[in-house]
Short mmCIF file of C-alpha atoms in Angstrom, two decimals:
data_model
loop_
_atom_site.label_atom_id
_atom_site.label_comp_id
_atom_site.label_asym_id
_atom_site.label_seq_id
_atom_site.Cartn_x
_atom_site.Cartn_y
_atom_site.Cartn_z
CA MET J 937 -91.30 -102.26 18.65
CA ALA J 938 -93.44 -100.68 15.83
CA GLU J 939 -92.23 -97.88 14.04
CA PRO J 940 -93.96 -94.51 14.55
CA SER J 941 -96.90 -93.78 11.95
CA SER J 942 -96.80 -90.72 9.40
CA SER J 943 -99.40 -87.94 11.48
CA LEU J 944 -100.50 -87.08 7.71
CA PRO J 945 -102.99 -89.30 5.89
CA PRO J 946 -101.69 -90.89 3.34
CA SER J 947 -103.06 -89.41 0.13
CA LYS J 948 -101.78 -85.94 0.79
CA GLU J 949 -98.66 -86.97 2.42
CA GLU J 950 -98.51 -88.40 -1.02
CA LEU J 951 -99.48 -85.13 -3.05
CA ILE J 952 -96.68 -83.25 -0.98
CA GLN J 953 -94.05 -85.84 -1.75
CA PHE J 954 -95.61 -85.86 -5.01
CA ILE J 955 -95.40 -81.57 -5.13
CA LYS J 956 -92.02 -81.34 -3.83
CA ARG J 957 -90.28 -83.86 -6.04
CA LEU J 958 -92.14 -82.27 -8.79
CA GLY J 959 -90.71 -78.88 -8.17
CA THR J 960 -87.35 -80.18 -8.47
CA TYR J 961 -87.55 -81.65 -11.81
CA LEU J 962 -89.26 -78.79 -13.27
CA ALA J 963 -86.35 -77.00 -11.54
CA LEU J 964 -84.50 -78.57 -13.58
CA LYS J 965 -86.52 -78.14 -16.49
CA MET J 966 -87.22 -74.79 -16.11
CA SER J 967 -83.46 -73.87 -15.97
CA ASN J 968 -83.28 -74.51 -19.34
CA LEU J 969 -85.66 -72.93 -20.41
CA GLN J 970 -84.66 -71.54 -23.77
CA ASN J 971 -84.20 -75.02 -24.89
CA LEU J 972 -88.13 -76.00 -24.29
CA ASP J 973 -90.57 -75.53 -26.96
CA PRO J 974 -94.09 -74.17 -26.95
CA ARG J 975 -95.54 -77.17 -25.99
CA SER J 976 -93.32 -78.27 -23.28
CA VAL J 977 -93.60 -75.43 -21.48
CA GLY J 978 -97.58 -74.82 -22.38
CA ALA J 979 -98.12 -78.11 -20.53
CA ILE J 980 -95.07 -76.98 -17.57
CA ALA J 981 -98.09 -74.24 -16.92
CA GLY J 982 -101.09 -76.48 -17.71
CA LEU J 983 -99.43 -78.83 -14.79
CA ALA J 984 -98.42 -76.67 -11.80
CA VAL J 985 -102.29 -75.39 -12.30
CA ALA J 986 -103.61 -78.04 -12.33
CA ILE J 987 -101.57 -78.83 -8.66
CA ILE J 988 -102.47 -75.93 -7.29
CA PHE J 989 -106.24 -76.84 -7.89
CA THR J 990 -106.15 -79.56 -6.24
CA TYR J 991 -104.34 -78.68 -3.32
CA ARG J 992 -106.79 -76.29 -2.94
CA LEU J 993 -109.78 -78.01 -2.70
CA MET J 994 -107.93 -81.24 -0.38
CA ARG J 995 -108.17 -77.92 2.21
CA SER J 996 -111.43 -77.31 1.98
CA PRO J 997 -112.08 -76.24 5.19
CA SER J 998 -113.92 -78.96 7.57
CA PRO J 999 -117.02 -77.24 9.56
CA PRO J 1000 -117.27 -75.63 12.55
CA PRO J 1001 -117.70 -77.35 16.08
CA ARG J 1002 -121.19 -77.95 16.85
CA ARG J 1003 -121.85 -75.78 20.84
CA GLN J 1004 -122.45 -78.46 22.83
CA PRO J 1005 -125.36 -77.41 25.18
CA LYS J 1006 -124.50 -76.73 28.67
CA ARG J 1007 -125.03 -78.92 31.55
CA GLN J 1008 -125.26 -78.71 35.56
CA ALA J 1009 -123.87 -80.51 37.82
CA PRO J 1010 -121.85 -82.84 35.63
CA THR J 1011 -120.96 -86.06 37.53
CA THR J 1012 -117.42 -88.08 37.36
CA SER J 1013 -118.58 -90.22 34.90
CA SER J 1014 -119.39 -87.52 32.51
CA THR J 1015 -116.18 -84.71 33.02
CA ALA J 1016 -113.85 -88.01 32.45
CA ILE J 1017 -116.12 -88.73 28.87
CA SER J 1018 -115.45 -85.23 27.69
CA THR J 1019 -112.06 -84.71 29.03
CA GLN J 1020 -111.73 -87.74 26.65
CA SER J 1021 -113.54 -86.15 23.33
CA ASN J 1022 -111.14 -83.11 24.50
CA ILE J 1023 -107.56 -85.14 24.32
CA THR J 1024 -109.34 -86.64 21.23
CA LEU J 1025 -109.90 -83.44 18.99
CA MET J 1026 -106.54 -82.31 20.29
CA PRO J 1027 -104.36 -84.17 17.64
CA SER J 1028 -106.91 -82.87 15.21
CA GLY J 1029 -106.46 -79.78 14.81
CA VAL J 1030 -103.12 -79.79 15.06
CA TYR J 1031 -102.19 -81.94 12.59
CA SER J 1032 -105.12 -79.50 10.29
CA SER J 1033 -102.00 -76.97 11.16
CA SER J 1034 -99.38 -78.85 10.21
CA GLU J 1035 -100.61 -80.10 6.99
CA ASP J 1036 -102.08 -77.14 5.75
CA LEU J 1037 -98.59 -76.00 6.77
CA ARG J 1038 -96.59 -78.41 4.86
CA ALA J 1039 -98.47 -78.73 2.00
CA GLN J 1040 -98.13 -74.75 1.80
CA ASN J 1041 -94.52 -75.04 2.06
CA ALA J 1042 -93.94 -77.18 -0.33
CA VAL J 1043 -96.28 -74.78 -2.68
CA ASP J 1044 -93.69 -72.04 -2.41
CA GLU J 1045 -91.03 -74.22 -2.61
CA PHE J 1046 -92.19 -75.33 -5.91
CA PHE J 1047 -92.70 -71.56 -7.11
CA GLN J 1048 -89.66 -70.49 -6.74
CA PRO J 1049 -87.83 -68.26 -8.82
CA VAL J 1050 -84.65 -69.90 -11.27
CA LYS J 1051 -81.80 -68.15 -10.88
CA PRO J 1052 -80.28 -68.26 -15.15
CA THR J 1053 -77.17 -69.41 -14.83
CA LEU J 1054 -74.59 -66.57 -16.80
CA GLY J 1055 -74.44 -69.25 -20.53
CA GLN J 1056 -78.22 -67.90 -20.50
CA ILE J 1057 -77.82 -64.09 -19.71
CA VAL J 1058 -75.17 -64.25 -22.59
CA ARG J 1059 -77.84 -66.00 -24.83
CA GLN J 1060 -79.65 -62.90 -23.67
CA LYS J 1061 -78.47 -60.30 -24.03
CA LEU J 1062 -76.94 -60.81 -26.97
CA ASN J 1063 -80.22 -62.69 -29.32
CA GLU J 1064 -79.23 -65.21 -29.48
CA GLY J 1065 -76.15 -63.49 -32.04
CA ARG J 1066 -74.11 -66.15 -33.11
CA LYS J 1067 -71.61 -64.15 -34.66
CA VAL J 1068 -68.99 -61.17 -32.30
CA THR J 1069 -66.76 -58.61 -32.70
CA CYS J 1070 -64.66 -57.17 -29.74
CA CYS J 1071 -61.90 -54.15 -29.64
CA LEU J 1072 -59.09 -55.59 -26.96
CA LEU J 1073 -58.21 -52.48 -25.46
CA GLY J 1074 -59.79 -51.43 -22.94
CA VAL J 1075 -62.76 -54.39 -23.32
CA VAL J 1076 -61.11 -57.87 -22.04
CA LEU J 1077 -57.00 -55.67 -21.07
CA GLU J 1078 -56.40 -53.79 -18.63
CA GLU J 1079 -53.99 -51.16 -21.00
CA SER J 1080 -56.56 -48.46 -22.42
CA SER J 1081 -53.46 -47.58 -25.37
CA PRO J 1082 -51.27 -49.33 -28.04
CA GLU J 1083 -48.55 -47.57 -26.13
CA GLU J 1084 -48.79 -49.96 -23.75
CA LEU J 1085 -48.78 -53.43 -25.72
CA GLN J 1086 -45.33 -53.15 -26.30
CA LYS J 1087 -44.55 -53.36 -23.03
CA GLN J 1088 -46.66 -55.69 -21.51
CA ALA J 1089 -50.60 -57.10 -21.97
CA THR J 1090 -53.09 -57.89 -19.57
CA VAL J 1091 -56.38 -59.46 -19.06
CA LYS J 1092 -58.27 -58.36 -17.31
CA SER J 1093 -59.85 -61.32 -14.95
CA SER J 1094 -62.90 -59.96 -14.27
CA VAL J 1095 -64.20 -60.04 -18.02
CA LEU J 1096 -62.35 -64.03 -18.65
CA ASP J 1097 -65.69 -65.91 -17.36
CA VAL J 1098 -67.68 -63.78 -20.19
CA LEU J 1099 -65.64 -63.83 -22.93
CA LEU J 1100 -65.48 -67.66 -22.28
CA GLU J 1101 -69.14 -68.31 -22.52
CA ILE J 1102 -69.48 -65.75 -25.41
CA THR J 1103 -66.10 -67.96 -26.76
CA LYS J 1104 -69.48 -71.58 -26.54
CA PHE J 1105 -72.26 -69.61 -28.30
CA CYS J 1106 -70.53 -67.80 -31.17
CA ASP J 1107 -68.35 -66.73 -33.32
CA LEU J 1108 -66.04 -64.77 -31.78
CA TYR J 1109 -63.46 -62.41 -33.29
CA LEU J 1110 -60.44 -59.86 -31.45
CA MET J 1111 -59.11 -57.56 -32.53
CA GLU J 1112 -56.59 -54.21 -32.12
CA ARG J 1113 -54.35 -51.74 -33.76
CA VAL J 1114 -51.06 -52.16 -32.86
CA ILE J 1115 -47.28 -50.90 -33.25
CA ASP J 1116 -45.14 -53.40 -33.21
CA ASP J 1117 -44.82 -57.21 -33.89
CA GLU J 1118 -43.56 -57.31 -30.30
CA SER J 1119 -47.14 -55.91 -29.30
CA GLU J 1120 -48.99 -59.00 -31.33
CA LYS J 1121 -46.68 -61.33 -29.32
CA ASN J 1122 -47.66 -59.88 -25.85
CA VAL J 1123 -51.27 -60.07 -26.28
CA LEU J 1124 -51.50 -63.57 -28.05
CA LEU J 1125 -49.53 -64.27 -24.92
CA ALA J 1126 -51.87 -62.97 -22.21
CA LEU J 1127 -54.72 -64.58 -23.61
CA GLU J 1128 -52.68 -68.19 -23.70
CA ASN J 1129 -51.75 -67.23 -20.13
CA ALA J 1130 -55.40 -66.81 -19.20
CA GLY J 1131 -57.10 -69.69 -21.18
CA ILE J 1132 -58.75 -68.45 -23.39
CA PHE J 1133 -57.31 -70.88 -25.75
CA THR J 1134 -57.48 -73.80 -23.58
CA SER J 1135 -61.36 -73.24 -21.46
CA GLY J 1136 -62.84 -71.59 -24.52
CA GLY J 1137 -63.38 -71.51 -28.78
CA LEU J 1138 -61.20 -69.42 -29.82
CA VAL J 1139 -58.28 -69.64 -31.72
CA LYS J 1140 -55.48 -67.54 -32.82
CA ASP J 1141 -55.99 -67.03 -36.34
CA LYS J 1142 -59.07 -65.46 -35.19
CA VAL J 1143 -57.12 -62.75 -32.87
CA LEU J 1144 -56.26 -60.01 -35.19
CA PHE J 1145 -54.15 -57.13 -35.95
CA CYS J 1146 -54.39 -53.64 -38.29
CA SER J 1147 -51.75 -50.91 -37.81
CA THR J 1148 -55.09 -48.01 -38.25
CA GLU J 1149 -58.26 -47.83 -36.72
CA ASN J 1150 -59.93 -48.04 -39.86
CA GLY J 1151 -58.12 -51.27 -40.67
CA ARG J 1152 -60.31 -53.11 -37.86
CA THR J 1153 -63.43 -50.69 -39.25
CA SER J 1154 -63.03 -53.30 -42.62
CA PHE J 1155 -63.00 -55.73 -40.63
CA VAL J 1156 -66.11 -55.72 -38.59
CA ARG J 1157 -67.66 -55.50 -42.16
CA GLN J 1158 -66.02 -57.76 -43.15
CA LEU J 1159 -66.62 -60.14 -41.02
CA GLU J 1160 -70.61 -58.99 -40.34
CA PRO J 1161 -71.14 -60.47 -37.19
CA ASP J 1162 -74.62 -59.79 -34.86
CA TRP J 1163 -72.20 -57.65 -32.27
CA HIS J 1164 -69.67 -55.04 -32.34
CA ILE J 1165 -68.31 -53.60 -28.88
CA ASP J 1166 -65.50 -51.38 -28.71
CA THR J 1167 -64.75 -48.29 -27.04
CA ASN J 1168 -63.75 -45.72 -29.94
CA PRO J 1169 -67.14 -43.54 -31.17
CA GLU J 1170 -65.79 -43.30 -33.94
CA ILE J 1171 -65.67 -46.71 -34.69
CA VAL J 1172 -68.51 -47.11 -33.08
CA SER J 1173 -70.44 -44.61 -35.18
CA GLN J 1174 -69.36 -45.44 -38.53
CA LEU J 1175 -70.23 -48.53 -37.70
CA ALA J 1176 -74.17 -48.28 -36.63
CA ARG J 1177 -75.58 -48.67 -40.60
CA PHE J 1178 -74.12 -51.62 -41.45
CA ILE J 1179 -73.89 -54.01 -37.81
CA LYS J 1180 -76.84 -54.62 -36.51
CA TYR J 1181 -75.65 -54.36 -32.63
CA GLN J 1182 -72.76 -52.65 -31.04
CA LEU J 1183 -72.23 -52.15 -27.59
CA HIS J 1184 -69.87 -49.07 -26.17
CA VAL J 1185 -67.73 -49.47 -23.50
CA SER J 1186 -67.50 -46.15 -21.58
CA PRO J 1187 -67.52 -45.01 -18.43
CA VAL J 1188 -69.55 -41.92 -20.09
CA LYS J 1189 -72.90 -42.55 -21.13
CA ALA J 1190 -73.32 -41.34 -24.56
CA GLU J 1191 -76.08 -41.26 -26.36
CA TRP J 1192 -76.89 -42.65 -29.90
CA THR J 1193 -79.54 -42.05 -32.29
CA ALA J 1194 -78.04 -44.10 -35.53
CA GLY J 1195 -78.35 -48.31 -35.28
CA LYS J 1196 -79.49 -50.04 -32.46
CA VAL J 1197 -76.04 -49.09 -29.65
CA LEU J 1198 -76.44 -50.08 -26.76
CA SER J 1199 -73.35 -48.47 -23.92
CA SER J 1200 -72.17 -50.05 -20.54
CA PRO J 1201 -68.99 -48.96 -18.11
CA SER J 1202 -67.61 -52.77 -18.66
CA LEU J 1203 -68.25 -55.95 -21.22
CA GLU J 1204 -69.30 -57.76 -17.73
CA HIS J 1205 -71.01 -54.91 -16.78
CA PHE J 1206 -73.58 -55.52 -19.65
CA PHE J 1207 -73.92 -58.83 -18.53
CA GLY J 1208 -74.88 -58.44 -14.90
CA CYS J 1209 -71.39 -59.65 -13.29
CA VAL J 1210 -70.38 -56.59 -11.43
#
C-alpha cells in the first residue's frame, strides 16, 4: 500500500524543516554567545533576516476567488460539477491555513530566547574579572562570628553552585579572621566536605586566615583582585579606593558613594540563584 504523501509542497516543507534545524543549531551557538566574535554574531543576524524575508515571500496571499454568475435552474449534471468543484477547493484552503500555522510556529521556535547558564551569569556579573577575594563568615559559611568557628563551620548549600562556577573562571581566594588553629581546621574540613577542593578549582593554599580585620584588608590589597566580597562595611570602605569592584553582603542595603561598590543580601542572590 502506498504511503500517504505530505500535504505541503516539497519546497515549503523543506523550508519549514530547515528553519527548525537551523533554530536548534543556533540555539546551541547562542547559549555560548560570549565566545562568539562580532563577525559570527553578524552572520547569525543576517541569516535570520534572510530566512524571515524568504518566509514572508512564500506567504504572499493568493488572489481572491472570482465570483461566479448566478445560474437559474441548474441541472443535475451542473450541480454535480459544482459540488465536485467545491470539494476540490476545500483542501486548498485548509492546506494554506495549516501551512501558515506550521511555518509561523517554526519561526516562533527559532526566535525563542535562550536562558543563560549560571556560568554565563557569573561571568557577566563579574564583568569578566579574573581574580576574586571573598570573606567566609556570612557569605560562604552559615556562621557569622569567629567565636562560632571554634565549635564548627558549615558551608551554605545555597552558595555552593555559585562558588564552584566562580572557581571555574576566576582565581578565587577565601579569607577570614579566626581565633585559634581549631577554627582553621573546622573551616578547611567544611570546605573539603562540601567538595570545593575536588569539584572546583580551589586549593587549600588559597584559603587564608588572619587574627585581625586589618589582616584581611592587607591580604586583599596585596592580592589586588578585580572583585572583593565582604560583610564588613569598614573593610569595604577602606578598600574602595584600591579595588575596582566590591560586593557588600548585608541584609540591609547601604548607599555607597566611593568606588564601584554593590550591595546584595547574599552572594547567591547577587547572581540570581534565589
